[in-house]
Short mmCIF file of N, CA and C and ligand atoms in Angstrom, two decimals:
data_model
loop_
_atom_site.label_atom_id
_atom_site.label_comp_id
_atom_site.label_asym_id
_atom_site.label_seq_id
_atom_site.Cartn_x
_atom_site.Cartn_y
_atom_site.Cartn_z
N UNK A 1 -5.43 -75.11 69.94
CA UNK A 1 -4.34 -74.98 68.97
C UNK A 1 -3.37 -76.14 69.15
N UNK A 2 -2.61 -76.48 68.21
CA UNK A 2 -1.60 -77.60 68.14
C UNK A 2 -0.23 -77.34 67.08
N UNK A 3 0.18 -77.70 67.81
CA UNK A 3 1.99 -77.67 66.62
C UNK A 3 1.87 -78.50 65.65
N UNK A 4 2.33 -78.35 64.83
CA UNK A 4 2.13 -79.33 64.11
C UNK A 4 3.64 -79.39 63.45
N UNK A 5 4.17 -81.16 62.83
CA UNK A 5 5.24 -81.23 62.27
C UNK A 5 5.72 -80.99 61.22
N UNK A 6 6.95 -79.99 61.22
CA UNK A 6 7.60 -79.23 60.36
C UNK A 6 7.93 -80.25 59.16
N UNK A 7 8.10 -80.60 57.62
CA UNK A 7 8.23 -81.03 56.79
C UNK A 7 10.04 -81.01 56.16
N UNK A 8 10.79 -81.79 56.38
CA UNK A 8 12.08 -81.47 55.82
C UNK A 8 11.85 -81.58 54.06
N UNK A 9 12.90 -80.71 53.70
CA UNK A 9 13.54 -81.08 52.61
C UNK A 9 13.84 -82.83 52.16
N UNK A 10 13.52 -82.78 51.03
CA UNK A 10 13.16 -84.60 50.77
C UNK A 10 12.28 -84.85 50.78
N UNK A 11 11.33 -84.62 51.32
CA UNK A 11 9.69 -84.89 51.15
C UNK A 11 9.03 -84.40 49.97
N UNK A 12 8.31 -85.33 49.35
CA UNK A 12 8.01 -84.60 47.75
C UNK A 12 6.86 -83.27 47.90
N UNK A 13 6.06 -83.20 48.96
CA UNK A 13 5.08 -82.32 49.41
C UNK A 13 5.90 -80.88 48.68
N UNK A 14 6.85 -80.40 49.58
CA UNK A 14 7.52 -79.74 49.69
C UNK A 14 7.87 -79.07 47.72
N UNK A 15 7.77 -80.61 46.95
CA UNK A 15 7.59 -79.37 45.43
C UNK A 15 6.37 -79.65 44.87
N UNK A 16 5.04 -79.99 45.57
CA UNK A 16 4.32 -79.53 45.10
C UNK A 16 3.13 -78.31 44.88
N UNK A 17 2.82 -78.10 43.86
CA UNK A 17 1.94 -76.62 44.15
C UNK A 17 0.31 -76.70 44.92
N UNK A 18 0.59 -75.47 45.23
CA UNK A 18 -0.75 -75.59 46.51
C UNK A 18 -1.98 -75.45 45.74
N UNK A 19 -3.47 -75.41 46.54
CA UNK A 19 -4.69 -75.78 45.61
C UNK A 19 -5.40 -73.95 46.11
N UNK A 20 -5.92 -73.55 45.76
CA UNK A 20 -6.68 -72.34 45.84
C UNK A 20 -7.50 -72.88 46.81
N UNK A 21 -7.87 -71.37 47.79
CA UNK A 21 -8.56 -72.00 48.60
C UNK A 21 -9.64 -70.86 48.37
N UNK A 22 -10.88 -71.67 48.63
CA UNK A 22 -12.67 -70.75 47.54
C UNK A 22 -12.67 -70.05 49.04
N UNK A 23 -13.36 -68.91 48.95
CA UNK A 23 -13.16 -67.77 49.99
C UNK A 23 -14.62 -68.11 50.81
N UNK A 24 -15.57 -69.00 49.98
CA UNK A 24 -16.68 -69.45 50.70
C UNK A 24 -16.66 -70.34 52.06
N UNK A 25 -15.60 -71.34 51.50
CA UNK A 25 -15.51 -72.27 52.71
C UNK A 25 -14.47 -71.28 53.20
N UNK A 26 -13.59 -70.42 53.78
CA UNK A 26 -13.17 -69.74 55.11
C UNK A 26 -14.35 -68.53 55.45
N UNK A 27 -15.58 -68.27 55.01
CA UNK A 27 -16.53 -67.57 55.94
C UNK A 27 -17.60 -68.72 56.45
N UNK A 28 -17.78 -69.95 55.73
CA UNK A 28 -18.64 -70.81 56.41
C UNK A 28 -18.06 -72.15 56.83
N UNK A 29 -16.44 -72.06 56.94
CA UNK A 29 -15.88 -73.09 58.02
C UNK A 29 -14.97 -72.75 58.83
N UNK A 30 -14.55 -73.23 59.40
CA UNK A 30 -13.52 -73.00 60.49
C UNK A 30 -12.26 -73.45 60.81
N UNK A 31 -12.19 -74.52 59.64
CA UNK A 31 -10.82 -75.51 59.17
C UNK A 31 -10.11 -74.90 59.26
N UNK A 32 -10.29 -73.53 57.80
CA UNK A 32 -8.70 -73.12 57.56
C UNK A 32 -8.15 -72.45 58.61
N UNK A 33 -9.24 -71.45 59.53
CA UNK A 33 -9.01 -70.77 60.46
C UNK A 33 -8.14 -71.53 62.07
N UNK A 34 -8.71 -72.44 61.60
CA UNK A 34 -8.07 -73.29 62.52
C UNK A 34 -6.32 -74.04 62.20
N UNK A 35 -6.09 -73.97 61.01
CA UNK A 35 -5.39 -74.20 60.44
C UNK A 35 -3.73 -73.57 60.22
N UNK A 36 -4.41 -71.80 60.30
CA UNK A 36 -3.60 -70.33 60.12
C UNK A 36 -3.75 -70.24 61.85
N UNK A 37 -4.63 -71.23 62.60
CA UNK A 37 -3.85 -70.69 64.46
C UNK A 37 -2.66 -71.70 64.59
N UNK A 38 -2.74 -73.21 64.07
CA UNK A 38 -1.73 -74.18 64.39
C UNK A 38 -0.81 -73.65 63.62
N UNK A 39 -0.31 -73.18 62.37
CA UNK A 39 0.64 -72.58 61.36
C UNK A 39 1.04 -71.03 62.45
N UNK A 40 0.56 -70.47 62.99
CA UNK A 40 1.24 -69.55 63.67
C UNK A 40 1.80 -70.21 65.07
N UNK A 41 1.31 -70.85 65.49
CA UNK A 41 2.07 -71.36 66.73
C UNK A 41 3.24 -72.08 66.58
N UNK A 42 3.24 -72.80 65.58
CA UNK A 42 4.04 -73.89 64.96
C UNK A 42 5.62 -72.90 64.54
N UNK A 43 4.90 -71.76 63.63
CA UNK A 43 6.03 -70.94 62.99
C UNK A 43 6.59 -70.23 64.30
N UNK A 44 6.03 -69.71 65.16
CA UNK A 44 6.39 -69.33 66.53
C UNK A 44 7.27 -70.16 67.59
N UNK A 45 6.79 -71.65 67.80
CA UNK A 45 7.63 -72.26 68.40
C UNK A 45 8.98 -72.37 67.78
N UNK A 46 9.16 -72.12 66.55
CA UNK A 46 10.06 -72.51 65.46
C UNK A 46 10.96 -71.13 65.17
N UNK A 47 10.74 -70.18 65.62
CA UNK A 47 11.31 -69.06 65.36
C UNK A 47 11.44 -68.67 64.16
N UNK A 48 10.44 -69.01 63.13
CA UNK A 48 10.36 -68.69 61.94
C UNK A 48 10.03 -66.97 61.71
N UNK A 49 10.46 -66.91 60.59
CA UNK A 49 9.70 -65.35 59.68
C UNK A 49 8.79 -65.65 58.87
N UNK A 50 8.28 -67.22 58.58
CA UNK A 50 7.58 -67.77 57.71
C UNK A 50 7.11 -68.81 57.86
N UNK A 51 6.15 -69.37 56.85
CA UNK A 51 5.61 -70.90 57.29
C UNK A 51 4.50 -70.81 55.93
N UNK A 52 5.18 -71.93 54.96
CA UNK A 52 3.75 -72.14 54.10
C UNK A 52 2.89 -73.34 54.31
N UNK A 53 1.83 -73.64 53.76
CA UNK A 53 0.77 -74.89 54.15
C UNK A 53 2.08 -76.50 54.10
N UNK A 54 2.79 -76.19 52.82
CA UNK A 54 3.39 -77.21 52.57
C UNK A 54 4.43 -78.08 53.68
N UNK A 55 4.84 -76.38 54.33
CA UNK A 55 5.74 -77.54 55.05
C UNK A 55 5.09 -78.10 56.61
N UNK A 56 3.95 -78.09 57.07
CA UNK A 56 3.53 -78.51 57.58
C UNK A 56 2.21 -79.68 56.91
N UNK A 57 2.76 -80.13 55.43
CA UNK A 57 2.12 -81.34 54.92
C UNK A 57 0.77 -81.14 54.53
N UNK A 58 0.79 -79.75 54.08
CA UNK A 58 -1.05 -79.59 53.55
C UNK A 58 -1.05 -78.90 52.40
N UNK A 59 -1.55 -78.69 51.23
CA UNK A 59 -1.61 -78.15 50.03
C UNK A 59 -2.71 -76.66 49.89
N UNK A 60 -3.36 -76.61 51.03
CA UNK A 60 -4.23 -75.66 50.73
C UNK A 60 -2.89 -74.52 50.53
N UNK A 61 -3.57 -73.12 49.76
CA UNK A 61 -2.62 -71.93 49.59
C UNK A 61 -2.73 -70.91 50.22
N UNK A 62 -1.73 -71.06 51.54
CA UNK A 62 -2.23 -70.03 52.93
C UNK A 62 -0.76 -70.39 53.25
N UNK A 63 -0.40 -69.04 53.54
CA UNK A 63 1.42 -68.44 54.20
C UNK A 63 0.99 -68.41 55.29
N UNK A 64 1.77 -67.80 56.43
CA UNK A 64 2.00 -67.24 57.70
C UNK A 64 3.28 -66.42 57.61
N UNK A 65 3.45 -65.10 57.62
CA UNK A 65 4.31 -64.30 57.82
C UNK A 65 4.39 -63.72 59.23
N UNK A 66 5.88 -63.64 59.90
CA UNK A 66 5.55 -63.28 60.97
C UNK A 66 7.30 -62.28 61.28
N UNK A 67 7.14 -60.87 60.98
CA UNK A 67 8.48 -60.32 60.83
C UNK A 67 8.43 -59.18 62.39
N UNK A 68 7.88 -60.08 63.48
CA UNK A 68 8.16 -59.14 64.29
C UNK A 68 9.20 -59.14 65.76
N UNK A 69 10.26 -60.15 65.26
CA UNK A 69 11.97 -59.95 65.34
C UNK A 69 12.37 -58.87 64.95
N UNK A 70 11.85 -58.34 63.96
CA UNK A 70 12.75 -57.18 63.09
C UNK A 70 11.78 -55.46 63.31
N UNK A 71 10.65 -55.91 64.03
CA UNK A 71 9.95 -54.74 64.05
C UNK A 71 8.99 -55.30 64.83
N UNK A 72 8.60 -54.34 66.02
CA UNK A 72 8.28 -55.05 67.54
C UNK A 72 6.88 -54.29 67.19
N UNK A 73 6.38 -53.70 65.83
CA UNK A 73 5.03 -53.37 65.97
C UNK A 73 4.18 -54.48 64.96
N UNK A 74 5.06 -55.51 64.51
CA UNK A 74 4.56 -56.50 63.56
C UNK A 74 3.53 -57.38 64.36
N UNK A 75 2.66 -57.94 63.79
CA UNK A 75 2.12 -59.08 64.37
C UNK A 75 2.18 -59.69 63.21
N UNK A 76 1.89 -61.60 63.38
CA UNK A 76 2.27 -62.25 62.79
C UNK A 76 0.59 -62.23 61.95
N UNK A 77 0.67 -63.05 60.70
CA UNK A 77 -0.88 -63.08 60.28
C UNK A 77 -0.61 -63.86 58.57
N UNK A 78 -1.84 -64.28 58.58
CA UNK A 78 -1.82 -65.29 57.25
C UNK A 78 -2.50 -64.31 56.11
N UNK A 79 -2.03 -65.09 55.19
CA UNK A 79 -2.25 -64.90 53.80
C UNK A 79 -2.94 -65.92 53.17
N UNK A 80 -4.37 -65.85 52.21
CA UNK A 80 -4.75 -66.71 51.73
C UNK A 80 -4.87 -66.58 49.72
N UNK A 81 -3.98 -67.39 49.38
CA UNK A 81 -3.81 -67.43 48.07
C UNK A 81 -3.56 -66.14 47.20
N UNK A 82 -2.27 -66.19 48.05
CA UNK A 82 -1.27 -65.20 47.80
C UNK A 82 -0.41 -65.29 46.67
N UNK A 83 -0.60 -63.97 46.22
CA UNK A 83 -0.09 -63.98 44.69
C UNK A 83 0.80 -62.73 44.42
N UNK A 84 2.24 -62.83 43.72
CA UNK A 84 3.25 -61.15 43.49
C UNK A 84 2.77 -61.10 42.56
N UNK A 85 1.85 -59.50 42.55
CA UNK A 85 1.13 -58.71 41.51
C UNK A 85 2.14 -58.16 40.71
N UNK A 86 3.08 -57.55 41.13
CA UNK A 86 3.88 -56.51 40.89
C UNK A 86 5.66 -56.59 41.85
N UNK A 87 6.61 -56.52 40.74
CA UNK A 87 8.02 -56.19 41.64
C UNK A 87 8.44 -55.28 41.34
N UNK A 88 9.30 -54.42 42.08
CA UNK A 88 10.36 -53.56 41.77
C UNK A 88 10.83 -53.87 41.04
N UNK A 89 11.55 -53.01 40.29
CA UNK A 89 13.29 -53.31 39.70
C UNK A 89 14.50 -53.22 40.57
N UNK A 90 14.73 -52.99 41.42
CA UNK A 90 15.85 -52.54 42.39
C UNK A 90 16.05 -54.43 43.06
N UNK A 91 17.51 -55.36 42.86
CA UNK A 91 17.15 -56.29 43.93
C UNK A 91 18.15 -56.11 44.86
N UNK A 92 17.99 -56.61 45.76
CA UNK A 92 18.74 -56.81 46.79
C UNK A 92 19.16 -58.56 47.34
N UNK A 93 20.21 -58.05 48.15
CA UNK A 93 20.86 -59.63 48.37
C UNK A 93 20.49 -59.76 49.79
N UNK A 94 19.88 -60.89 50.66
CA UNK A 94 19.90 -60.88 51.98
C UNK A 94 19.70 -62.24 52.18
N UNK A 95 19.87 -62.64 53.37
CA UNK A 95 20.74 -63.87 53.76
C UNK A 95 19.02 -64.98 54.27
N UNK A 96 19.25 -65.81 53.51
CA UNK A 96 17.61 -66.54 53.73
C UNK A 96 17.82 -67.90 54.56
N UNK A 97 16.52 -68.42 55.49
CA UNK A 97 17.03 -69.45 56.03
C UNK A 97 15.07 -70.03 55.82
N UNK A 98 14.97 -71.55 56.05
CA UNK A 98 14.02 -71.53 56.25
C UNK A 98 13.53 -72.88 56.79
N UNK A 99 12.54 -73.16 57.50
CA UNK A 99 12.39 -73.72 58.50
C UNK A 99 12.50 -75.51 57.79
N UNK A 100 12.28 -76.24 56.37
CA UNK A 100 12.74 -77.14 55.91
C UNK A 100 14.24 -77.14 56.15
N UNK A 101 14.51 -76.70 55.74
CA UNK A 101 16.45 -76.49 56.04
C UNK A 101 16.62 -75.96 57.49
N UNK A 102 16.96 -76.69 58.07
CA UNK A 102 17.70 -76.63 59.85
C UNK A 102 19.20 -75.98 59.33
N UNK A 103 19.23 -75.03 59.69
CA UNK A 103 20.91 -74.37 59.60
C UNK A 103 21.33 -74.30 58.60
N UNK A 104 20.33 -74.02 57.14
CA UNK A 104 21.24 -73.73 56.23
C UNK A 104 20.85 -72.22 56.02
N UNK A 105 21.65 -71.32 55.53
CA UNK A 105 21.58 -70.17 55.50
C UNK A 105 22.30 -69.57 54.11
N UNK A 106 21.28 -68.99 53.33
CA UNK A 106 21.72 -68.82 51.73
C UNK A 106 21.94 -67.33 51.45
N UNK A 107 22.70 -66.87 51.01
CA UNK A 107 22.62 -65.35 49.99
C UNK A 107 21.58 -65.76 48.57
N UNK A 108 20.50 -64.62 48.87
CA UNK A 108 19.23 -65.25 47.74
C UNK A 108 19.18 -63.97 46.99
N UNK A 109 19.52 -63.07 45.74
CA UNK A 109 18.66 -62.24 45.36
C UNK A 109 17.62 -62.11 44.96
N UNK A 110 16.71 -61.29 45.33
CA UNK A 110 15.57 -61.24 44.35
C UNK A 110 15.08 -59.64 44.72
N UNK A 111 13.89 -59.34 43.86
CA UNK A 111 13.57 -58.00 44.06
C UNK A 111 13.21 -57.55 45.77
N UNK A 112 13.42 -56.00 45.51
CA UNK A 112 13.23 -55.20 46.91
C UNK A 112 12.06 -54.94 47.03
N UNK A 113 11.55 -54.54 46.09
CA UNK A 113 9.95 -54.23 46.40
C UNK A 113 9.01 -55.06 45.65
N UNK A 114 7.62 -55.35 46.56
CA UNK A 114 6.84 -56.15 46.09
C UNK A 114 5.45 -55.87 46.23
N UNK A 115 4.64 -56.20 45.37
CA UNK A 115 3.39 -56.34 45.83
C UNK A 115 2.56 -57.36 45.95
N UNK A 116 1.74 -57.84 46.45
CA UNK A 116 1.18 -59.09 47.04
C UNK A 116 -0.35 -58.85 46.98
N UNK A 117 -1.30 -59.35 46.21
CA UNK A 117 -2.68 -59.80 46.02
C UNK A 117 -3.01 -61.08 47.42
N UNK A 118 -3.97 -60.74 47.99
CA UNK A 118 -4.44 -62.11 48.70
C UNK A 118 -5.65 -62.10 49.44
N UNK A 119 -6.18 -62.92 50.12
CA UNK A 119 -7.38 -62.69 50.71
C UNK A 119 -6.99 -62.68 52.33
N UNK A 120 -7.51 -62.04 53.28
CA UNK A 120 -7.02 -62.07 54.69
C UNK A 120 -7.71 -63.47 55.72
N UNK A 121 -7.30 -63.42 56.41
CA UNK A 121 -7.66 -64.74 56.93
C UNK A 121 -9.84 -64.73 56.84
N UNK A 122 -10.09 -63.85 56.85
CA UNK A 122 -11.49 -63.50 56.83
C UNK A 122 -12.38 -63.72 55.26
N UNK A 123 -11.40 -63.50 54.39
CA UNK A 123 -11.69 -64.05 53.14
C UNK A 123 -12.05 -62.83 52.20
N UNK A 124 -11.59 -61.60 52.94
CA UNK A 124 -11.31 -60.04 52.47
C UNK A 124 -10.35 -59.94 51.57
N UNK A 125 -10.78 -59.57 50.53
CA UNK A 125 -9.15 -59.20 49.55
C UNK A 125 -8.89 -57.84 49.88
N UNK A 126 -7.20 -58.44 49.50
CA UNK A 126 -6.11 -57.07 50.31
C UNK A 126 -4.80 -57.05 49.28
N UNK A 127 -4.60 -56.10 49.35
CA UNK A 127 -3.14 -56.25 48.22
C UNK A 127 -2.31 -55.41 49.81
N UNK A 128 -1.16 -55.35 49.48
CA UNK A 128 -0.08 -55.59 50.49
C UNK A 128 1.21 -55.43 49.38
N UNK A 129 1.76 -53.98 49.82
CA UNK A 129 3.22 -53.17 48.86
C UNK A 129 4.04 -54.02 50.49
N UNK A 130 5.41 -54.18 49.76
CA UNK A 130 6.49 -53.91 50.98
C UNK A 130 7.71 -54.04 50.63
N UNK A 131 7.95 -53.80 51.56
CA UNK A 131 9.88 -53.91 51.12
C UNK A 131 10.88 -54.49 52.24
N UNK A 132 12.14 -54.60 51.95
CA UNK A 132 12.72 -55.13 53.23
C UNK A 132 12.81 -56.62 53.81
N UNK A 133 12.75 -56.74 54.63
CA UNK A 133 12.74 -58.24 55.69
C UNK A 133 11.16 -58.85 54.78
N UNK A 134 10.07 -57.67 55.10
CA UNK A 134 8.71 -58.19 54.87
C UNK A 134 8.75 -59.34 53.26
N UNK A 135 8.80 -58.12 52.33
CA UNK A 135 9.22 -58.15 50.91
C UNK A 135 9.73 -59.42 51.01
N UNK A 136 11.09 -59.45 51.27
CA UNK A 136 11.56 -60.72 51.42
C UNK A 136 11.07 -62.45 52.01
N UNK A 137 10.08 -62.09 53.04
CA UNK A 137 9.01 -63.14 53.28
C UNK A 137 7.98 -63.72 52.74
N UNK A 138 7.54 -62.81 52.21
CA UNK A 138 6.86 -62.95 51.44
C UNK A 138 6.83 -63.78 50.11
N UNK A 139 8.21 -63.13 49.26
CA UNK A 139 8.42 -64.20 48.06
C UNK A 139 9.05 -65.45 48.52
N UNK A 140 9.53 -65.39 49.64
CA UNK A 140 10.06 -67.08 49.73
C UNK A 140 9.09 -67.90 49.93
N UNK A 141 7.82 -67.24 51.38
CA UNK A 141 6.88 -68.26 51.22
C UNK A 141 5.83 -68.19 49.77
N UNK A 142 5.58 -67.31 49.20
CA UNK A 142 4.92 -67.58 47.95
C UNK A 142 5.39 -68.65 47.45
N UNK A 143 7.02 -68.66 47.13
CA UNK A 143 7.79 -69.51 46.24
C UNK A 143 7.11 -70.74 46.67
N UNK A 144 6.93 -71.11 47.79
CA UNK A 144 6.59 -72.16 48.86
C UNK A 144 4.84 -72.44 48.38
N UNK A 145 4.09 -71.86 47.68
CA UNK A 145 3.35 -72.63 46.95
C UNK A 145 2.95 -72.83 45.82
N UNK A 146 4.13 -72.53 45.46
CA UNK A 146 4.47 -73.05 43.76
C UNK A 146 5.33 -74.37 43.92
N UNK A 147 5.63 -74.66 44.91
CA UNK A 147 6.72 -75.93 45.08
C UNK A 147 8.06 -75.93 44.61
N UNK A 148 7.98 -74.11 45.13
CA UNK A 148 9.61 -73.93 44.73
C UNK A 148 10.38 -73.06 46.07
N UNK A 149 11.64 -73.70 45.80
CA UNK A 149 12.53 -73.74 46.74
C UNK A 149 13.39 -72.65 46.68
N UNK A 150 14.19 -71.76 48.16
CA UNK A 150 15.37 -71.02 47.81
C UNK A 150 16.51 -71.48 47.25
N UNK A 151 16.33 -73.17 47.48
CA UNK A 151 17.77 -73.33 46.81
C UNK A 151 18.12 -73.63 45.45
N UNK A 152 16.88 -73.18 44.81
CA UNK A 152 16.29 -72.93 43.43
C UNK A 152 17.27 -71.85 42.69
N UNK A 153 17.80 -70.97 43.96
CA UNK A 153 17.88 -69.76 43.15
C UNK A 153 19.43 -69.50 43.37
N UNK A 154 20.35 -71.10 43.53
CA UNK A 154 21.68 -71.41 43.53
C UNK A 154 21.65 -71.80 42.08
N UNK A 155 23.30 -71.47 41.82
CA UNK A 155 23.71 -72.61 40.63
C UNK A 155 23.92 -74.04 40.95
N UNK A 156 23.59 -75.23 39.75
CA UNK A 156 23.73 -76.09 40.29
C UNK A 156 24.37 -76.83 41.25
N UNK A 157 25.91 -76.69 40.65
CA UNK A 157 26.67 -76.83 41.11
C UNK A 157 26.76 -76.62 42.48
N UNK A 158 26.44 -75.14 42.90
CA UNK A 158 27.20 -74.60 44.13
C UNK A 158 26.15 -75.58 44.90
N UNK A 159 24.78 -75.71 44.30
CA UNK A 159 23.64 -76.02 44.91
C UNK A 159 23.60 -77.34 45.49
N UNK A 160 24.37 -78.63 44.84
CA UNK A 160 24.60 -79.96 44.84
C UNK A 160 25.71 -80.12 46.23
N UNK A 161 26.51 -78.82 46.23
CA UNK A 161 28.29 -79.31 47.00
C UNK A 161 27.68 -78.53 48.32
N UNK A 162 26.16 -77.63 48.49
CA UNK A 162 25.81 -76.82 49.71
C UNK A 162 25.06 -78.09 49.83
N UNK A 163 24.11 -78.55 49.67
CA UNK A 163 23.05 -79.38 50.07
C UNK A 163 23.98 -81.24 50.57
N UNK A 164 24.55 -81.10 49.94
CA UNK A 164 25.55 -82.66 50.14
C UNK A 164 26.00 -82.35 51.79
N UNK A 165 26.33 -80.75 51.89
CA UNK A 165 27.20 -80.42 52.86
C UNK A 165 26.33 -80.38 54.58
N UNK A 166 25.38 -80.11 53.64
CA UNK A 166 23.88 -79.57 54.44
C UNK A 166 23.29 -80.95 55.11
N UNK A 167 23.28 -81.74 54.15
CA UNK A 167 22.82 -83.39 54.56
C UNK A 167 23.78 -84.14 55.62
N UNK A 168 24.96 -84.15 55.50
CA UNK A 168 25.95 -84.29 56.83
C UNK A 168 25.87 -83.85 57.82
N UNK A 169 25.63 -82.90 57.53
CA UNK A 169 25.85 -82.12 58.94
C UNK A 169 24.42 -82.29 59.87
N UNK A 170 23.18 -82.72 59.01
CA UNK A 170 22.01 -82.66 59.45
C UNK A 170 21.76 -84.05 60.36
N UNK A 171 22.79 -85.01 59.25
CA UNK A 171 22.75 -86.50 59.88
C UNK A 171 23.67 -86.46 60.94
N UNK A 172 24.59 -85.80 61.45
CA UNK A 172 25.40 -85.79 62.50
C UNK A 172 24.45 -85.07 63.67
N UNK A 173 24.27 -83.72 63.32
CA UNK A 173 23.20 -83.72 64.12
C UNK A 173 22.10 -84.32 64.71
N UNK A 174 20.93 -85.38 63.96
CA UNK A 174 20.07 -86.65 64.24
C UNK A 174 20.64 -87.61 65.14
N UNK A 175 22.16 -87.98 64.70
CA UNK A 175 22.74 -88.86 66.27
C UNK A 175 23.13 -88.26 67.10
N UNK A 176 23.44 -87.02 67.44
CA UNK A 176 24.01 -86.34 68.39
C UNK A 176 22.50 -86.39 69.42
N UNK A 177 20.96 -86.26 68.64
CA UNK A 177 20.40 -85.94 69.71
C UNK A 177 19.78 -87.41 69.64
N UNK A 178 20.12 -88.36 69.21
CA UNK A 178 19.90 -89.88 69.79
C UNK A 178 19.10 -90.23 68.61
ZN1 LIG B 201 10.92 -71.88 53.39
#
């Protein structure tokens, strides 16, 4: 297994959309599988709840969700070409961060409940209801291979005077650690 490097914000990768991945080549290769072990270690060293192909610089369409900070019976595990079948109506507001953005931390609404179409790392289709922290991981990294962003879901404005604010502080940080 290997870490691999996290992708900032600014990199065009980051809005583009991911490619389907054929369920043939993950039972007769070992790439992607190999791929969803470096994306969990990576999101792990990183203290993530998430991790899509993109921001580790690859287009295939495979998440890593990993919500077991918040529930110690979670294990972490990938998603392959993952798709929201179905939302609630009920949304909720909760506070999003994500591993392109170092320290920025957003109020995002979107729906509470979700459902999720995908294939399991084995190339098994699985649909997947949830709600909560999960719910919430889920659509950000989805968003994440459509080549869309949480800070998508600011007004411009606020979106231009957070990210300006966000970029300072990121470049002060870069000389602080040399
Ligand atoms: Zn993200």
């Amino acid at each position: 297994m290997a870490l691999l490097p996290i992708v900032y914000y600014g990199d065009r990768i980051l809005r583009k959309a991911g490619k389907r991945i054929d369920p043939t080549d993950l039972k007769e290769s070992a790439s992607i599988k190999k791929l969803a072990h470096d994306m969990i270690e990576t999101m792990r060293e990183n203290n993530g709840i998430g991790l899509a192909a993109q921001q580790v610089n690859r287009l295939e369409r495979i998440i890593m969700i990993d919500v077991s900070s918040f529930d110690e019976n979670a294990e972490p595990f990938a998603l392959i070409n993952p798709e929201i079948v179905k939302v609630g109506k009920e949304k909720v507001v909760i506070q999003e961060g994500c591993l392109s953005f170092p320290d920025l931390y957003l109020d995002i609404e979107r729906p509470a409940l979700v459902t999720v179409a995908a294939l399991d790392i084995e190339g098994n289709p699985m649909t997947l209801e949830a709600d909560g922290i999960l719910a919430r991981a889920l659509q950000h990294e989805i968003d994440h291979m459509k080549g869309t962003l949480f800070i998508d879901y600011i007004h411009p404005l606020k979106r231009k005077f957070l990210l300006k604010k966000w970029q300072v502080s990121s470049n002060a940080r870069k000389k602080s650690d040399g």
